[in-house]
PDB file of C-alpha atoms in Angstrom:
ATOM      1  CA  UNK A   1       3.144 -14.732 -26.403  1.00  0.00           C
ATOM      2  CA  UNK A   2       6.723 -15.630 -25.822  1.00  0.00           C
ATOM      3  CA  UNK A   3       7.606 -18.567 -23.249  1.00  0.00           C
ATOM      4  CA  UNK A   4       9.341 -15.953 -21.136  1.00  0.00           C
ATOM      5  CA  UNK A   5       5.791 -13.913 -20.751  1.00  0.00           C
ATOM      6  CA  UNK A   6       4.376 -17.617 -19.936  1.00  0.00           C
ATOM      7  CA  UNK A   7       6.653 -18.320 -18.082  1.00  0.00           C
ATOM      8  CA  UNK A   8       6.845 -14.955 -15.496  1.00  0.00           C
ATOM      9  CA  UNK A   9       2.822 -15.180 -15.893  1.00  0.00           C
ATOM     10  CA  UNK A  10       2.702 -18.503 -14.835  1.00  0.00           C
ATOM     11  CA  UNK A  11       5.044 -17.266 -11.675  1.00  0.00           C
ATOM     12  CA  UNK A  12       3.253 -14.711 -10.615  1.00  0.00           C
ATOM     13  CA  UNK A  13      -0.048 -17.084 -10.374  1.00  0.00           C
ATOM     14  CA  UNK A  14       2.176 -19.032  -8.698  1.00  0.00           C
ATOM     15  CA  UNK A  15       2.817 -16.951  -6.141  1.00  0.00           C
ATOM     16  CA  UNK A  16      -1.332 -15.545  -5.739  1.00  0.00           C
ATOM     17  CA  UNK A  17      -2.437 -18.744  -5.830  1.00  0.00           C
ATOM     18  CA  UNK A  18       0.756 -19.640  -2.749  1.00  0.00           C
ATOM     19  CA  UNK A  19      -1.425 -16.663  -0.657  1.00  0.00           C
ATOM     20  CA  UNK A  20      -4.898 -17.355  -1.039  1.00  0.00           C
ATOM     21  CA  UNK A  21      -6.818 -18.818   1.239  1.00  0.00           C
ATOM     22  CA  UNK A  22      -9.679 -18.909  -0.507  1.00  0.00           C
ATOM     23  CA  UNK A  23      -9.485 -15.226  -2.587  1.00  0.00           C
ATOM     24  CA  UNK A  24      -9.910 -15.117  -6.030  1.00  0.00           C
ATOM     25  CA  UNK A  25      -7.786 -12.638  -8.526  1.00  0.00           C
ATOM     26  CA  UNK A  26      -8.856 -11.057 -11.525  1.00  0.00           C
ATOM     27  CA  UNK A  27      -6.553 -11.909 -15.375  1.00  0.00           C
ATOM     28  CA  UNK A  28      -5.710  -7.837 -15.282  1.00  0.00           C
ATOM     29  CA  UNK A  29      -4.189  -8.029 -11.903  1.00  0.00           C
ATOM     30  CA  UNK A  30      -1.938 -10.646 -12.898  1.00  0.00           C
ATOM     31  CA  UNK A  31      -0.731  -8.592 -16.225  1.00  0.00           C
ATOM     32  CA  UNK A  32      -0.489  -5.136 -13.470  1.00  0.00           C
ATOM     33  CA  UNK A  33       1.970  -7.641 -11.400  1.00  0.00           C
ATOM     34  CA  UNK A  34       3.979  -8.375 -14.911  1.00  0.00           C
ATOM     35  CA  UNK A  35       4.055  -5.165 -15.725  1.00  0.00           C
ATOM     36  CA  UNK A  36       5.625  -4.281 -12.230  1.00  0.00           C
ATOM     37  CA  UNK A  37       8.367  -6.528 -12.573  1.00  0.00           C
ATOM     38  CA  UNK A  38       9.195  -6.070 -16.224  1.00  0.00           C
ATOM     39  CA  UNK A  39       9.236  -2.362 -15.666  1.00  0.00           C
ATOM     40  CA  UNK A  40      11.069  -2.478 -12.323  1.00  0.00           C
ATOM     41  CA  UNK A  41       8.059   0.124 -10.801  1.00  0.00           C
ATOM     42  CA  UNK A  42       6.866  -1.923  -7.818  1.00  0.00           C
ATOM     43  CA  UNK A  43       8.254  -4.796  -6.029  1.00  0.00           C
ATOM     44  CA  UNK A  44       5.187  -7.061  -6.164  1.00  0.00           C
ATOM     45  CA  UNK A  45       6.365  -9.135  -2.678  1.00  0.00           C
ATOM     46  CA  UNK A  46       4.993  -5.934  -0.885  1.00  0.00           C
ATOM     47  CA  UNK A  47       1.805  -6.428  -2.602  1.00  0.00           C
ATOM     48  CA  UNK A  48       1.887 -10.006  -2.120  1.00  0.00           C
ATOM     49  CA  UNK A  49       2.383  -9.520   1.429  1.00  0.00           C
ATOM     50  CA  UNK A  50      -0.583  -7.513   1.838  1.00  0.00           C
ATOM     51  CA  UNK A  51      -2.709  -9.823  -0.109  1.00  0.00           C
ATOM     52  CA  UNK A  52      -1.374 -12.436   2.525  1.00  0.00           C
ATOM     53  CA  UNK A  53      -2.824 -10.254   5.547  1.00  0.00           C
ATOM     54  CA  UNK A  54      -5.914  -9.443   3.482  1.00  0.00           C
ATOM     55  CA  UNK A  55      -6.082 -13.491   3.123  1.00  0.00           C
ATOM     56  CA  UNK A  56      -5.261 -14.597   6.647  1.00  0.00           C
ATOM     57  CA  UNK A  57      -2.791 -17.184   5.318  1.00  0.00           C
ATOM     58  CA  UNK A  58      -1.263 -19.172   8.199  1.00  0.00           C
ATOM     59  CA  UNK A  59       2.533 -17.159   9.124  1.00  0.00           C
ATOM     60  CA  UNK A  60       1.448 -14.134   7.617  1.00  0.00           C
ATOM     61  CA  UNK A  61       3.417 -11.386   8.679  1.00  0.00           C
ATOM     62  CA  UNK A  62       1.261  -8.140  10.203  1.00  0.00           C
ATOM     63  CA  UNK A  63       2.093  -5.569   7.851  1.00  0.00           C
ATOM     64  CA  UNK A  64       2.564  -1.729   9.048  1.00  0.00           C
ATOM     65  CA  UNK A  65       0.369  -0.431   6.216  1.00  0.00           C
ATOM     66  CA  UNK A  66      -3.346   1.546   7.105  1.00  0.00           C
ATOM     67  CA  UNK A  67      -5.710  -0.646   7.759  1.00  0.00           C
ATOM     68  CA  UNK A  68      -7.530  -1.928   4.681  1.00  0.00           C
ATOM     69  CA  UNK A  69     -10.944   0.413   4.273  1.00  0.00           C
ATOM     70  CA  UNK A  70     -13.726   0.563   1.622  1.00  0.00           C
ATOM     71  CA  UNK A  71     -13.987   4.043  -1.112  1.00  0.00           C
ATOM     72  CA  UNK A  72     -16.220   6.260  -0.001  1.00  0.00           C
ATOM     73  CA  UNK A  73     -16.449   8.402  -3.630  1.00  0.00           C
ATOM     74  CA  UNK A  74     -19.578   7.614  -5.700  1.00  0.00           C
ATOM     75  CA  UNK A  75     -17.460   5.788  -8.968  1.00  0.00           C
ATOM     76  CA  UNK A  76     -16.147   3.136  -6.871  1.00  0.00           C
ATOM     77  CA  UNK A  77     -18.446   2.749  -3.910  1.00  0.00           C
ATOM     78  CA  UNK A  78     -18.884  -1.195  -2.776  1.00  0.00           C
ATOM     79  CA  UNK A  79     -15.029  -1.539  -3.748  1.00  0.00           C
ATOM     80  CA  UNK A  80     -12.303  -2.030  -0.377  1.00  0.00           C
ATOM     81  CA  UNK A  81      -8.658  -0.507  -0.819  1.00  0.00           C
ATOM     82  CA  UNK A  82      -5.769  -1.860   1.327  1.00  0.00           C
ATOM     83  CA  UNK A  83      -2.816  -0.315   1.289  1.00  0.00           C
ATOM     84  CA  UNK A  84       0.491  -1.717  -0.380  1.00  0.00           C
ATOM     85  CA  UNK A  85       3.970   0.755   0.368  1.00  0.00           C
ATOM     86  CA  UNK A  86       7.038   0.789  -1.660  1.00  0.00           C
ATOM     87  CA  UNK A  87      10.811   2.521  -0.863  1.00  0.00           C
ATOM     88  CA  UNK A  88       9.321   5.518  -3.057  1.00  0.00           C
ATOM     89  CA  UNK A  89       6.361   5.936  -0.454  1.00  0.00           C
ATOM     90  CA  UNK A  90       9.409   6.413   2.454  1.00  0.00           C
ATOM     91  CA  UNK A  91       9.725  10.365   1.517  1.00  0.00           C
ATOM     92  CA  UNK A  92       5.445  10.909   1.908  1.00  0.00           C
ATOM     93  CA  UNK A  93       5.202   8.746   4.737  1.00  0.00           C
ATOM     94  CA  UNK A  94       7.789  11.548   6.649  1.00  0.00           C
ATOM     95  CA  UNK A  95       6.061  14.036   5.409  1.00  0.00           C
ATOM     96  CA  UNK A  96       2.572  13.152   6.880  1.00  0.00           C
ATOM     97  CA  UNK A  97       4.156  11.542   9.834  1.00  0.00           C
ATOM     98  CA  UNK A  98       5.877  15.093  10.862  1.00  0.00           C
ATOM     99  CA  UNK A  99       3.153  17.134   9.810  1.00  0.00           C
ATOM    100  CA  UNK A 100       4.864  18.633   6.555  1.00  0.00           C
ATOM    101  CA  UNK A 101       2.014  18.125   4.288  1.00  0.00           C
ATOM    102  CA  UNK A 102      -0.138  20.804   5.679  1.00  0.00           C
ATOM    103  CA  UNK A 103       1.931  23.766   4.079  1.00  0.00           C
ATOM    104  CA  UNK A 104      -0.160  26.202   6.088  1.00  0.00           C
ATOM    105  CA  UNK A 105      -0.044  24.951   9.515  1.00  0.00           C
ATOM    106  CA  UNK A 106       2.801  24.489  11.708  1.00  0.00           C
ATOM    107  CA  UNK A 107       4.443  20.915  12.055  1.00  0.00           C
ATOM    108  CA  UNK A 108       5.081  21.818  16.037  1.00  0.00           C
ATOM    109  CA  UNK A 109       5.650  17.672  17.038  1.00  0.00           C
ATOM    110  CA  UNK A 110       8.384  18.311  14.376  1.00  0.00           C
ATOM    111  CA  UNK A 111       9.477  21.794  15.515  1.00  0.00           C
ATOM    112  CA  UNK A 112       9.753  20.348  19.506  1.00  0.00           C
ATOM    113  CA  UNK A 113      11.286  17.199  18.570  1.00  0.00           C
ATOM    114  CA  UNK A 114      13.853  19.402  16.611  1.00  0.00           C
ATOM    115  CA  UNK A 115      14.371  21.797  19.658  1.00  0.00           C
ATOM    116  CA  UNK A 116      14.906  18.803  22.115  1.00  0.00           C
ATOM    117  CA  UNK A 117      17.897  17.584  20.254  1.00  0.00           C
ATOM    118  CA  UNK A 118      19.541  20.840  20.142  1.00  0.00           C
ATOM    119  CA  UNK A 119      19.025  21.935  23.165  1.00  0.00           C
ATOM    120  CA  UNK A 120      20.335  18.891  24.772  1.00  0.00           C
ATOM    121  CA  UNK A 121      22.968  18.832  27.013  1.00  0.00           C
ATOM    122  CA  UNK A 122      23.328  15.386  26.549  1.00  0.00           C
ATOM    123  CA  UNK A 123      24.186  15.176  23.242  1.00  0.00           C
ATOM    124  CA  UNK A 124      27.483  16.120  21.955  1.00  0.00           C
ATOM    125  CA  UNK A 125      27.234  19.019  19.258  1.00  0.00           C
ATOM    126  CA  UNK A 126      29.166  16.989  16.355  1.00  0.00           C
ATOM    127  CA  UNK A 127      26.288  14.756  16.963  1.00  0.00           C
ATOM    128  CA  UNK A 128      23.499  16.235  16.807  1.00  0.00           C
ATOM    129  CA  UNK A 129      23.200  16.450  13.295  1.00  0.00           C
ATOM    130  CA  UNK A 130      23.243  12.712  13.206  1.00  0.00           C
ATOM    131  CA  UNK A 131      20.726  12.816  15.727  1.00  0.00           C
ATOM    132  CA  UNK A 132      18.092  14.949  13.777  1.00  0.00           C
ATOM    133  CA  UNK A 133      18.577  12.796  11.171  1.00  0.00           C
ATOM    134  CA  UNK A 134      18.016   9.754  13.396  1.00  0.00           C
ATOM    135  CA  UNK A 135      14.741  11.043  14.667  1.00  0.00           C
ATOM    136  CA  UNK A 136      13.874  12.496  11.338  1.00  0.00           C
ATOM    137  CA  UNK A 137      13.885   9.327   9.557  1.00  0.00           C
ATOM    138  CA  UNK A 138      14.476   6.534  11.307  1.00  0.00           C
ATOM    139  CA  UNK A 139      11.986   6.923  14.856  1.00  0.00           C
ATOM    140  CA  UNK A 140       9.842   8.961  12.541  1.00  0.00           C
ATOM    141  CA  UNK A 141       8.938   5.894  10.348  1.00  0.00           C
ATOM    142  CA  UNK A 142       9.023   4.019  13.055  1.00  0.00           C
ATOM    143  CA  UNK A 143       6.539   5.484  15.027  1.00  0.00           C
ATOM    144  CA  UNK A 144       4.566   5.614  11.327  1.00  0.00           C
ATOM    145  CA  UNK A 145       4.597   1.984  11.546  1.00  0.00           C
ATOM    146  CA  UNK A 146       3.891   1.223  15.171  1.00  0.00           C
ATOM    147  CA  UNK A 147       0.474   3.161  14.263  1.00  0.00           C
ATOM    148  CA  UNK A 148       0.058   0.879  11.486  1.00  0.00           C
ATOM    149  CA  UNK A 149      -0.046   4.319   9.600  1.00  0.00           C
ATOM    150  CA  UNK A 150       2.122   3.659   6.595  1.00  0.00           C
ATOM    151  CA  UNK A 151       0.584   4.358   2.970  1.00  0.00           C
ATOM    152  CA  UNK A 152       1.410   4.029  -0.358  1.00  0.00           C
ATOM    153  CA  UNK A 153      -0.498   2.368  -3.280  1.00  0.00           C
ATOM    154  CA  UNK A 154      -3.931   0.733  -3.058  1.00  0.00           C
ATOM    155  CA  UNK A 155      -4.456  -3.303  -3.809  1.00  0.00           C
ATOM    156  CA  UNK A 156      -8.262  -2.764  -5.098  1.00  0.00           C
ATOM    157  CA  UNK A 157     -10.676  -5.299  -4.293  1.00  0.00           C
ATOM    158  CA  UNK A 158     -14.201  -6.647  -3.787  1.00  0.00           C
ATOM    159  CA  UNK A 159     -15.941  -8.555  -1.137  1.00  0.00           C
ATOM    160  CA  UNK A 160     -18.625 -11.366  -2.246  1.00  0.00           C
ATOM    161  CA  UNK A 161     -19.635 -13.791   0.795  1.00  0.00           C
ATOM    162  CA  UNK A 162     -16.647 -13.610   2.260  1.00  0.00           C
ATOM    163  CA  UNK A 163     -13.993 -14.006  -0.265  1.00  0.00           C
ATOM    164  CA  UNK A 164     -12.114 -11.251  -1.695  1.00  0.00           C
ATOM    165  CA  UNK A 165     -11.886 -10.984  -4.877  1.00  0.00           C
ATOM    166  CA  UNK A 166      -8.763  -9.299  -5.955  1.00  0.00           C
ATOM    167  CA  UNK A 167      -9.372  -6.827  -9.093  1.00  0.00           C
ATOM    168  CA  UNK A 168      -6.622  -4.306  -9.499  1.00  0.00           C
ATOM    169  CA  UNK A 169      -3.868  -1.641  -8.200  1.00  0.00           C
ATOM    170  CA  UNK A 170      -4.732   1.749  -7.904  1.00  0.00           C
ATOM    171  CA  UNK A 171      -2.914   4.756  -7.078  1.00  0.00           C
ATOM    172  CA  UNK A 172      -4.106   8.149  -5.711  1.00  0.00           C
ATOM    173  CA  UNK A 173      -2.932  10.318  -8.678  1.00  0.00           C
ATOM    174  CA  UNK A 174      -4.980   8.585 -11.398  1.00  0.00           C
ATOM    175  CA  UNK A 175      -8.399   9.516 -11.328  1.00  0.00           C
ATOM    176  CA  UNK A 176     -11.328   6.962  -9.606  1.00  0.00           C
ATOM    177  CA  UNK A 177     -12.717   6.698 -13.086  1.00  0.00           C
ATOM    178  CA  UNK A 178      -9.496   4.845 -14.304  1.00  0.00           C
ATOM    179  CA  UNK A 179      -9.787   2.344 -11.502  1.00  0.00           C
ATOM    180  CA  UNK A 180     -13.489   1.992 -12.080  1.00  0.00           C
ATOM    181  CA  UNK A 181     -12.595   1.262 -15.681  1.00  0.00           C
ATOM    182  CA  UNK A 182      -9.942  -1.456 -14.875  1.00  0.00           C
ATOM    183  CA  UNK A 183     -12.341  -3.045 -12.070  1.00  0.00           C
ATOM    184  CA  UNK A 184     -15.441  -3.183 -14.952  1.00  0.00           C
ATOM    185  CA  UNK A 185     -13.054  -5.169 -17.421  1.00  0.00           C
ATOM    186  CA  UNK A 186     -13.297  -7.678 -14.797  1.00  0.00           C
ATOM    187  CA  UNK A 187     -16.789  -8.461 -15.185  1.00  0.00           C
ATOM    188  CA  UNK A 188     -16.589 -11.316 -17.576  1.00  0.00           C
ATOM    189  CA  UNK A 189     -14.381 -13.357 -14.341  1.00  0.00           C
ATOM    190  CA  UNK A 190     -16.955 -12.238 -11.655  1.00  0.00           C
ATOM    191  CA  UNK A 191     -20.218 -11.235 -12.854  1.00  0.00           C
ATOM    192  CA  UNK A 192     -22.083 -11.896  -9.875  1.00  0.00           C
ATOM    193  CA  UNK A 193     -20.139  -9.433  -7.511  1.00  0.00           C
ATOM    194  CA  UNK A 194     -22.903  -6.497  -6.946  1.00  0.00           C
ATOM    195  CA  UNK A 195     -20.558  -3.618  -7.732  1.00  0.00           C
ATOM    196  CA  UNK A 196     -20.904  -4.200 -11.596  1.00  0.00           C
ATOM    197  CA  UNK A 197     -25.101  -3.586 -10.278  1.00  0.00           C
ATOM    198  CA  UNK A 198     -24.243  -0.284  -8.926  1.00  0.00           C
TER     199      UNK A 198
END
């Protein structure tokens, strides 16, 4: 191992260990965090952040993600998710917020939201492009956020007396038995937490 790989390893404990208030983090989710910033894929302060909120660290900020919430499938049942978001996650976020990810049923906040703007007499007409964009984008993430309904990723973890116990990311387009996988690598750094029992 080079002293560059020590050296961004030894940073990103760093910064864990800066959020913890009394979590614990598993050897492969420090490598996943390496692997984020090596490969420029995630930008690991909005996982950090999370972690901070998950941790109640004195001035952490509330984050705008869903609220963190245990699996519910069979493979990784006992396991919580909280949600992490990224820039990439901006585009989905839209889509559920305006009702576009239901192909078959009519996004009508959308459609009246839409028909407000154009039919306004208020609004110049060489402006309400800009508008639509405006609402669009801009209040439509907003009002995302305000519900504290942003998603993206998933910070997977385990709960053990009350200390999480940080395991690994997850995303929704891998399968549960990949996460599972990654979590049960972990037993050799927490063998008493009662999901490795299940």
């Amino acid at each position: 191992m080079t002293n560059e790989t020590e050296g961004r390893r030894a940073y990103i404990r760093q910064q864990l260990d800066s959020r913890m208030a009394g979590g614990r983090y598993s050897a492969g989710l420090v490598s996943e965090l390496m692997s984020c910033v090596e490969n420029d894929s995630a930008n690991i302060f909005s996982i950090l952040q999370e972690i901070e909120v998950l941790e109640c660290t004195p001035n952490a900020r509330q984050t705008r993600t869903k609220k963190a919430a245990p699996f519910t499938g069979p493979l990784l049942r006992g396991l919580w998710h909280k949600h992490h978001s990224q820039a990439v996650f901006i585009a989905r976020n839209l889509e559920i917020q305006w009702g576009l990810d239901k192909p078959r049923k009519e996004p009508k906040k959308l459609i009246n939201r839409i028909t407000t703007i154009v039919q306004s007499s208020t609004i110049p007409d060489e402006k309400k492009i800009e508008a639509l964009a405006e609402m669009f984008v801009s209040d439509g993430y907003r009002e995302r956020g305000e519900a504290h309904g942003i998603t993206g990723e998933w910070i997977v973890y385990a709960r053990h007396e009350g200390v999480n116990h940080y395991l690994t990311l997850g995303t929704h387009t891998e399968g549960d038995d990949a996460i599972r996988a990654r979590v049960l690598a972990c037993c050799g750094e927490f063998p008493y937490l009662d999901f490795y029992n299940a």
